[in-house]
PDB file of C-alpha atoms and ligand atoms in Angstrom:
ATOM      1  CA  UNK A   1       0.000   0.000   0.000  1.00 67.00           C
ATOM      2  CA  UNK A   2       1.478   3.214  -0.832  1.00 85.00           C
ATOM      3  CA  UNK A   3       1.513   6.270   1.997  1.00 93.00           C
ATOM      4  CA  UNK A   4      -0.034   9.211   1.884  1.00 93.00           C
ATOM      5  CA  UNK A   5       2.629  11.395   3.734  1.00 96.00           C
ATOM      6  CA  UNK A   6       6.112  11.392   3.640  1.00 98.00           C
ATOM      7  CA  UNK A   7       8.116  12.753   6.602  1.00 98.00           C
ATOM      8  CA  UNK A   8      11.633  13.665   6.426  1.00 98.00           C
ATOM      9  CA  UNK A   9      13.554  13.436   9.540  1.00 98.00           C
ATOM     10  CA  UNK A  10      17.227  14.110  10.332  1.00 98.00           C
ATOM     11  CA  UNK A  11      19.540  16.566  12.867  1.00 98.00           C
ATOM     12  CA  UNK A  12      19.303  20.301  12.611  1.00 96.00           C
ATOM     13  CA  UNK A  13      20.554  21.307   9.350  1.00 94.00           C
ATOM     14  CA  UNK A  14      20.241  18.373   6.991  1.00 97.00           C
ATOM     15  CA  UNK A  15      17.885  20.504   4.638  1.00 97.00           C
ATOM     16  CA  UNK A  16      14.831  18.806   6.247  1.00 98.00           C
ATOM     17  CA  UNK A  17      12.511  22.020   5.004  1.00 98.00           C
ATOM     18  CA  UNK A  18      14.494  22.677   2.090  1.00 97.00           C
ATOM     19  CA  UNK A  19      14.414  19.179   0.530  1.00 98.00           C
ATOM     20  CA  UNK A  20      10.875  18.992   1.742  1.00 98.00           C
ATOM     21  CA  UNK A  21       9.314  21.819  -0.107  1.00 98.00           C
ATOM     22  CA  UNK A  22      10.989  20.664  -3.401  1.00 98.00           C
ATOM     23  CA  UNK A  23       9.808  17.078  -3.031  1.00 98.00           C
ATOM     24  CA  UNK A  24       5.701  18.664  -2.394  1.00 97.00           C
ATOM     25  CA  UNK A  25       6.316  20.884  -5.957  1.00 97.00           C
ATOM     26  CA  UNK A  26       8.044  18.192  -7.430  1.00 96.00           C
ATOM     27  CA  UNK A  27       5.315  15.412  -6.359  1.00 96.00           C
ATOM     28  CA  UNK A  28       2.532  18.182  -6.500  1.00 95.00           C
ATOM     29  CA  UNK A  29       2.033  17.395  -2.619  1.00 96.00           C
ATOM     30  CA  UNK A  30       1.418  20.107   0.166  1.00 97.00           C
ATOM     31  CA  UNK A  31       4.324  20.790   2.936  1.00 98.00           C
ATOM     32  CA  UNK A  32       4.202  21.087   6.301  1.00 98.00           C
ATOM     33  CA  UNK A  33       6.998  22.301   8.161  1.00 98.00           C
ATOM     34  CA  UNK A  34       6.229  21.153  11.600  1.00 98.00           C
ATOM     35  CA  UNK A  35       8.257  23.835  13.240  1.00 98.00           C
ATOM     36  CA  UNK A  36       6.519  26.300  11.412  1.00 98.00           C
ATOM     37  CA  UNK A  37       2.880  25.045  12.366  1.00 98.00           C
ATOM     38  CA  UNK A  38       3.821  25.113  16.013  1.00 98.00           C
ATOM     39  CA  UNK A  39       5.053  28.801  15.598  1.00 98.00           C
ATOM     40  CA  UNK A  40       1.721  29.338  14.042  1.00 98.00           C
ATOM     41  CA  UNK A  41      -0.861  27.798  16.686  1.00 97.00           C
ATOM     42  CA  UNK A  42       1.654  29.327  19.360  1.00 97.00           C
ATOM     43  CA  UNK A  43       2.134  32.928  18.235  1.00 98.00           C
ATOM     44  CA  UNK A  44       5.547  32.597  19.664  1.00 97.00           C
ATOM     45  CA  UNK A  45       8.901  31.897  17.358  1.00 97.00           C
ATOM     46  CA  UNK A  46      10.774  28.438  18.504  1.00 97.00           C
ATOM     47  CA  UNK A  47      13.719  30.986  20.739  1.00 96.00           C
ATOM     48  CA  UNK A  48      10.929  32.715  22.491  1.00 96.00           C
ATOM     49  CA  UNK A  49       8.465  28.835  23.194  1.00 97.00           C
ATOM     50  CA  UNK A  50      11.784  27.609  24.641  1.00 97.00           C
ATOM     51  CA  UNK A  51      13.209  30.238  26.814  1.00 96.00           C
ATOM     52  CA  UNK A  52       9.265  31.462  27.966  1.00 97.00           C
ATOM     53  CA  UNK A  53       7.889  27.866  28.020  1.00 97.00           C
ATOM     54  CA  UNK A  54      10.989  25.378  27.772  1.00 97.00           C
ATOM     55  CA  UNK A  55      11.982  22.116  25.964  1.00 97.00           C
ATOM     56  CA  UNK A  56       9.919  20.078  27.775  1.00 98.00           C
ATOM     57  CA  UNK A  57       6.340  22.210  26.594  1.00 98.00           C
ATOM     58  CA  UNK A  58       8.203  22.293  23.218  1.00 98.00           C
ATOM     59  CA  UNK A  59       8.166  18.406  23.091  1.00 98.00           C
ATOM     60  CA  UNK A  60       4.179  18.919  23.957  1.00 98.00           C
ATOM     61  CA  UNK A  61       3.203  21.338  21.217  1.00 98.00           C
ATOM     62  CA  UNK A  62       5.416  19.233  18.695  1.00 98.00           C
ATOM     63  CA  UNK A  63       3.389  16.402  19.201  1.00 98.00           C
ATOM     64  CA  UNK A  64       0.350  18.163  19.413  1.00 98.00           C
ATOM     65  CA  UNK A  65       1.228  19.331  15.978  1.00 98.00           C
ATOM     66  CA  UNK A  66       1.926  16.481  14.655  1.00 98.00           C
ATOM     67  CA  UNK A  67      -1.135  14.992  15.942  1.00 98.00           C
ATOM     68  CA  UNK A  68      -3.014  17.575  13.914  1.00 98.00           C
ATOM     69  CA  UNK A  69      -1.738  16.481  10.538  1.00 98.00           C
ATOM     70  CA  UNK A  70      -2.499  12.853  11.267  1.00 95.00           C
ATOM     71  CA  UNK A  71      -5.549  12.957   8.513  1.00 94.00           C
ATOM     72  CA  UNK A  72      -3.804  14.561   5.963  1.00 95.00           C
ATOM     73  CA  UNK A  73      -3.105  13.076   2.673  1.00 95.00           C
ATOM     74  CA  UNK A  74      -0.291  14.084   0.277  1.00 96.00           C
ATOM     75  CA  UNK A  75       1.663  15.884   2.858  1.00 97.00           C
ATOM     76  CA  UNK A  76       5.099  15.910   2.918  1.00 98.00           C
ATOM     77  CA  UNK A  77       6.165  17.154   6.141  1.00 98.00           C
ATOM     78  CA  UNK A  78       9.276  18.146   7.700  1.00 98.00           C
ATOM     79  CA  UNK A  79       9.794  17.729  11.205  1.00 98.00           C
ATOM     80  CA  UNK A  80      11.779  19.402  13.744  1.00 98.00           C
ATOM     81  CA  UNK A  81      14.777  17.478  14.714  1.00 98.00           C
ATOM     82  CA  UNK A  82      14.218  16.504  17.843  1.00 98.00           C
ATOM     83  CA  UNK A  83      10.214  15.032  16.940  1.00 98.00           C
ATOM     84  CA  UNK A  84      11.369  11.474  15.500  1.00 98.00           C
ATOM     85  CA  UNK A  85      13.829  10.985  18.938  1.00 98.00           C
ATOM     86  CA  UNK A  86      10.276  11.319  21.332  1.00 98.00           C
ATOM     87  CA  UNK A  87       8.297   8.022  21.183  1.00 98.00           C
ATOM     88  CA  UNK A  88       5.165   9.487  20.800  1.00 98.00           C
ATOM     89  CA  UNK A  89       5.635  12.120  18.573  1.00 98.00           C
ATOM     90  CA  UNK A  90       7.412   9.341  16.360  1.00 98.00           C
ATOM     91  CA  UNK A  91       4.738   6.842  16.876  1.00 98.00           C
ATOM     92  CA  UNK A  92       2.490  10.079  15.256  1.00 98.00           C
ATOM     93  CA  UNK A  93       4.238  10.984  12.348  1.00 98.00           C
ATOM     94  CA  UNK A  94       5.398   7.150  11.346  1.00 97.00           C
ATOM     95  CA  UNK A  95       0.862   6.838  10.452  1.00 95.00           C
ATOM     96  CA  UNK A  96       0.262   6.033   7.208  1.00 93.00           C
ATOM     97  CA  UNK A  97       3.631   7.987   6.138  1.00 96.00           C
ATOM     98  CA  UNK A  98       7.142   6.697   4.725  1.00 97.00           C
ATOM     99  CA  UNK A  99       9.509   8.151   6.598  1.00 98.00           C
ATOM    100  CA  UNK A 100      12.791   9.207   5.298  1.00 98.00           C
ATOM    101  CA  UNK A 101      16.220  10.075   7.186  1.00 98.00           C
ATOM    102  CA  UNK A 102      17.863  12.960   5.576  1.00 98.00           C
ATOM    103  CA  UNK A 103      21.631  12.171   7.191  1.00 98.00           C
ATOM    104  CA  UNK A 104      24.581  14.002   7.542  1.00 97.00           C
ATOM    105  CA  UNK A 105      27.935  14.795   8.925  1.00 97.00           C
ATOM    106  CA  UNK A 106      27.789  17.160  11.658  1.00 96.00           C
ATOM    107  CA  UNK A 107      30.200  19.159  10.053  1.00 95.00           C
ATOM    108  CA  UNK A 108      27.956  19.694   6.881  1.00 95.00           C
ATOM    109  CA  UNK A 109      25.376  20.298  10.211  1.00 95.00           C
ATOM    110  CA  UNK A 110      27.094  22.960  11.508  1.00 93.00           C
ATOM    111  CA  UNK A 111      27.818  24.373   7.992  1.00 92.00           C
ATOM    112  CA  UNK A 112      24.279  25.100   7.097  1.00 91.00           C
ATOM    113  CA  UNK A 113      22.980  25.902  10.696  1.00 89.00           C
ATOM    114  CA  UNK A 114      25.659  28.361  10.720  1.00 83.00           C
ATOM    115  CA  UNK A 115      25.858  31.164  13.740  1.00 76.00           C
ATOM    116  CA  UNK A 116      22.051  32.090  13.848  1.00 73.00           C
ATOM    117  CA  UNK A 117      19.869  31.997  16.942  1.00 80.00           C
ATOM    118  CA  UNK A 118      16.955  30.251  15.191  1.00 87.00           C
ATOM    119  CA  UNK A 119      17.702  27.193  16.695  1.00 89.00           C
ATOM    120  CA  UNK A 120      18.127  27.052  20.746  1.00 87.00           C
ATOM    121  CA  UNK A 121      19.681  23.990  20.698  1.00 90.00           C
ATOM    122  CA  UNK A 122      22.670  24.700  18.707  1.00 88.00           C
ATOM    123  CA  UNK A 123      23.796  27.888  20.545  1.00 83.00           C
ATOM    124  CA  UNK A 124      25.766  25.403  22.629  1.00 83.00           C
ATOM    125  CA  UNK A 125      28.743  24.124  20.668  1.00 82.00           C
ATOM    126  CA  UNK A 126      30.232  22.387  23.362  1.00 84.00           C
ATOM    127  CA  UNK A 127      26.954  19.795  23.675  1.00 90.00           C
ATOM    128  CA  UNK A 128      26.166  19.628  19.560  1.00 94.00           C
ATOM    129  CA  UNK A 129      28.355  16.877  19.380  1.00 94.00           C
ATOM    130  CA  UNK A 130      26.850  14.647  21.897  1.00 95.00           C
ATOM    131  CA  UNK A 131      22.898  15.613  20.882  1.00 96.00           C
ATOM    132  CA  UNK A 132      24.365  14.646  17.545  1.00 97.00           C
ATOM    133  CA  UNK A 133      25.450  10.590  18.367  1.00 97.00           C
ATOM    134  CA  UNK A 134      22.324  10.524  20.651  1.00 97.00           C
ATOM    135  CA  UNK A 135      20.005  11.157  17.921  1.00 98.00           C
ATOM    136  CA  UNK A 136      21.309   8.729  15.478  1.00 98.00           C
ATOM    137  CA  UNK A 137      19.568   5.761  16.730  1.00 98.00           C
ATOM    138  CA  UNK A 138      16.280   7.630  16.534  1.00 98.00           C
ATOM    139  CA  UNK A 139      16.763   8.414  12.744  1.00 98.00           C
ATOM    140  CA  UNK A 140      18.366   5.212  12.162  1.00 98.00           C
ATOM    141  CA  UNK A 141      14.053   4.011  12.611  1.00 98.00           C
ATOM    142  CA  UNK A 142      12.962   5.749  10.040  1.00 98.00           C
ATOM    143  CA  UNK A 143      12.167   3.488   6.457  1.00 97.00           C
ATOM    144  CA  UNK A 144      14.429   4.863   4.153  1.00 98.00           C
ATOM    145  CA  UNK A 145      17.944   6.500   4.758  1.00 98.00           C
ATOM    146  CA  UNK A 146      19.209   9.080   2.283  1.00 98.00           C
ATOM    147  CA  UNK A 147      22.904  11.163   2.610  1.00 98.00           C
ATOM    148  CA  UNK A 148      22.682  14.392   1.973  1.00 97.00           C
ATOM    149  CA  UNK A 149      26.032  15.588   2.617  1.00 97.00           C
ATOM    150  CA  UNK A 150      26.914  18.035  -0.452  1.00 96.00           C
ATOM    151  CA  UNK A 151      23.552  18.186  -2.164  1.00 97.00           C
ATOM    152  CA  UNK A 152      21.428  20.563  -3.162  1.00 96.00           C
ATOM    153  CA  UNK A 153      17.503  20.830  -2.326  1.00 98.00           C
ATOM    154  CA  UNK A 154      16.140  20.110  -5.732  1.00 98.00           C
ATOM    155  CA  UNK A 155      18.994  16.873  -6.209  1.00 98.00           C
ATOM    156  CA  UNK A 156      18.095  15.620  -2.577  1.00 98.00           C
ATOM    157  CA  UNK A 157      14.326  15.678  -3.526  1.00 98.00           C
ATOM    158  CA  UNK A 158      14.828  13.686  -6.705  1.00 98.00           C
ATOM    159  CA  UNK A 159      16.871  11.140  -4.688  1.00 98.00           C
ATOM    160  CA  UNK A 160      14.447  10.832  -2.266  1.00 98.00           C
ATOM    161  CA  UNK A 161      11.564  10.059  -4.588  1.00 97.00           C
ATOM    162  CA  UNK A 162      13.185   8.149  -6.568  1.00 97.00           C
ATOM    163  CA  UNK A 163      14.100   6.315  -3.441  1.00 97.00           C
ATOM    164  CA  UNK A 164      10.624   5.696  -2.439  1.00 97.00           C
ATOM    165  CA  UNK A 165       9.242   4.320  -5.700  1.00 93.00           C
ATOM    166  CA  UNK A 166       6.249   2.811  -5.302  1.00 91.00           C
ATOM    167  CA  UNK A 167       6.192   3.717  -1.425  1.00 92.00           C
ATOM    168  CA  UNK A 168       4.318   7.369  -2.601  1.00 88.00           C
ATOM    169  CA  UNK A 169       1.545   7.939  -4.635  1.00 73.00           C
ATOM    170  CA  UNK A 170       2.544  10.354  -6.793  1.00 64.00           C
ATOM    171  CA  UNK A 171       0.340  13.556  -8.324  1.00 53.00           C
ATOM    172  CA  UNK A 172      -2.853  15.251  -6.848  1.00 53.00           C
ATOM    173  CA  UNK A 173      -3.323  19.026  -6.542  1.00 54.00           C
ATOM    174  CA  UNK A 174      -0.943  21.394  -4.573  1.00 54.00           C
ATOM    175  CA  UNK A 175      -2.537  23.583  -1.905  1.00 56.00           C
ATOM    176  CA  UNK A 176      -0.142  24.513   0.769  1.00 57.00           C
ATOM    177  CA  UNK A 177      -0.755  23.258   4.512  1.00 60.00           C
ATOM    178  CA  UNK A 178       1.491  25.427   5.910  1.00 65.00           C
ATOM    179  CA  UNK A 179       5.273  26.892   6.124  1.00 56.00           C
ATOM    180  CA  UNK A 180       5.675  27.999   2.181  1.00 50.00           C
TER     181      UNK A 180
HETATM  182  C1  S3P B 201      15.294  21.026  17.324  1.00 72.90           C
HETATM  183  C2  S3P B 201      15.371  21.282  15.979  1.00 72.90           C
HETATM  184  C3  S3P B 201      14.700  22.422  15.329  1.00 72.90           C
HETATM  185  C4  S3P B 201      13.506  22.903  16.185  1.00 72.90           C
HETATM  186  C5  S3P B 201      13.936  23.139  17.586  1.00 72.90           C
HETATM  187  C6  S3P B 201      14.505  21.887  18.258  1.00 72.90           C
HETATM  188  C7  S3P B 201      15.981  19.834  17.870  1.00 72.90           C
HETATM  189  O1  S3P B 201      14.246  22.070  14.034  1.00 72.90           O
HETATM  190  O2  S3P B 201      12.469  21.963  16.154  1.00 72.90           O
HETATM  191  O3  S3P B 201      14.876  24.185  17.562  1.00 72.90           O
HETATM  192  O4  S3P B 201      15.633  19.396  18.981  1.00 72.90           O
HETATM  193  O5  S3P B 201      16.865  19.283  17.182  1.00 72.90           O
HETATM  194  P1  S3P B 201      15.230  21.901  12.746  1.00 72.90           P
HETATM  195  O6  S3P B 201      15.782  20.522  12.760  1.00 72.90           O
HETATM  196  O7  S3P B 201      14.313  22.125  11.601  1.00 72.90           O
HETATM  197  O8  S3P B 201      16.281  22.946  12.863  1.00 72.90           O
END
């Protein structure tokens, strides 16, 4: 049976949203970037929900988020990465979707996050490293694993369908969910 969502999944920086968007225009699929719903249904940008609420109400709304696109159909969705390392956020996105690990180096990491605030848990250098090696085995669950060390948003999306074959089924209409 083919799925009806794809998520992508992978550490900060692997091109998650990038990739994402090109697969839903390539595929004629909506996107969803997760992080970008929960800024939406929070009014607050992902620095401000962590330092006002924390990690731990972060890990809340993500699933709650999640948990809202559970019903929709040709969705590619990109999720935050930290969502496929919680169970049930995992056990959420994983319905009726392929999922698809988007790896890299954590120096190609690094790279693209660059020096920007956006992202709370990469303003500590120091503990990257070891959030890094913790997550692989989290990833490591998803169906399909893709590299994307070196590649650009458009080549990653062709690799990734092409990847998943008959997994997807391909071509409906485009209508954004969210995060264009
Ligand atoms: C996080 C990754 C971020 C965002 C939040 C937490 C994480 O998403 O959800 O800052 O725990 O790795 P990206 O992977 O899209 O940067």
């Amino acid at each position: 049976m083919s799925a009806r969502r794809i998520v992508l999944v992978g550490f900060m920086g692997a091109g998650k949203s990038t990739t994402g968007r090109a697969m839903a225009r390539r595929l004629g699929w909506n996107f969803c970037d997760l992080d970008r719903l929960i800024v939406e249904r929070s009014k607050m940008s992902i620095p401000q929900f962590f330092q006002v609420r924390g990690e731990a109400a972060f890990r809340e709304e993500e699933h709650s988020a999640a948990a809202s696109l559970a019903d929709e159909s040709r969705l590619v969705i990109a999720a935050g990465g930290g969502a496929f390392a919680q169970e049930q956020t995992r056990e959420v996105l994983q319905q009726a979707s392929v999922s698809v690990w988007l790896r890299c180096r954590l120096e190609t990491s690094l790279a693209r996050i660059g020096r920007g605030r956006s992202r709370p848990l990469a303003a500590d250098r120091e503990k990257i490293g070891a959030l890094f090696e913790a997550r692989q085995a989290s990833y490591a669950l998803a169906d399909v694993t893709l590299d994307s060390d070196g590649l650009g948003p458009d080549e990653m999306a062709r690799r990734v369908i092409e990847a998943l074959g008959e997994r997807v089924d391909a071509g409906g209409e485009r209508r954004d969910r969210c995060g264009t």
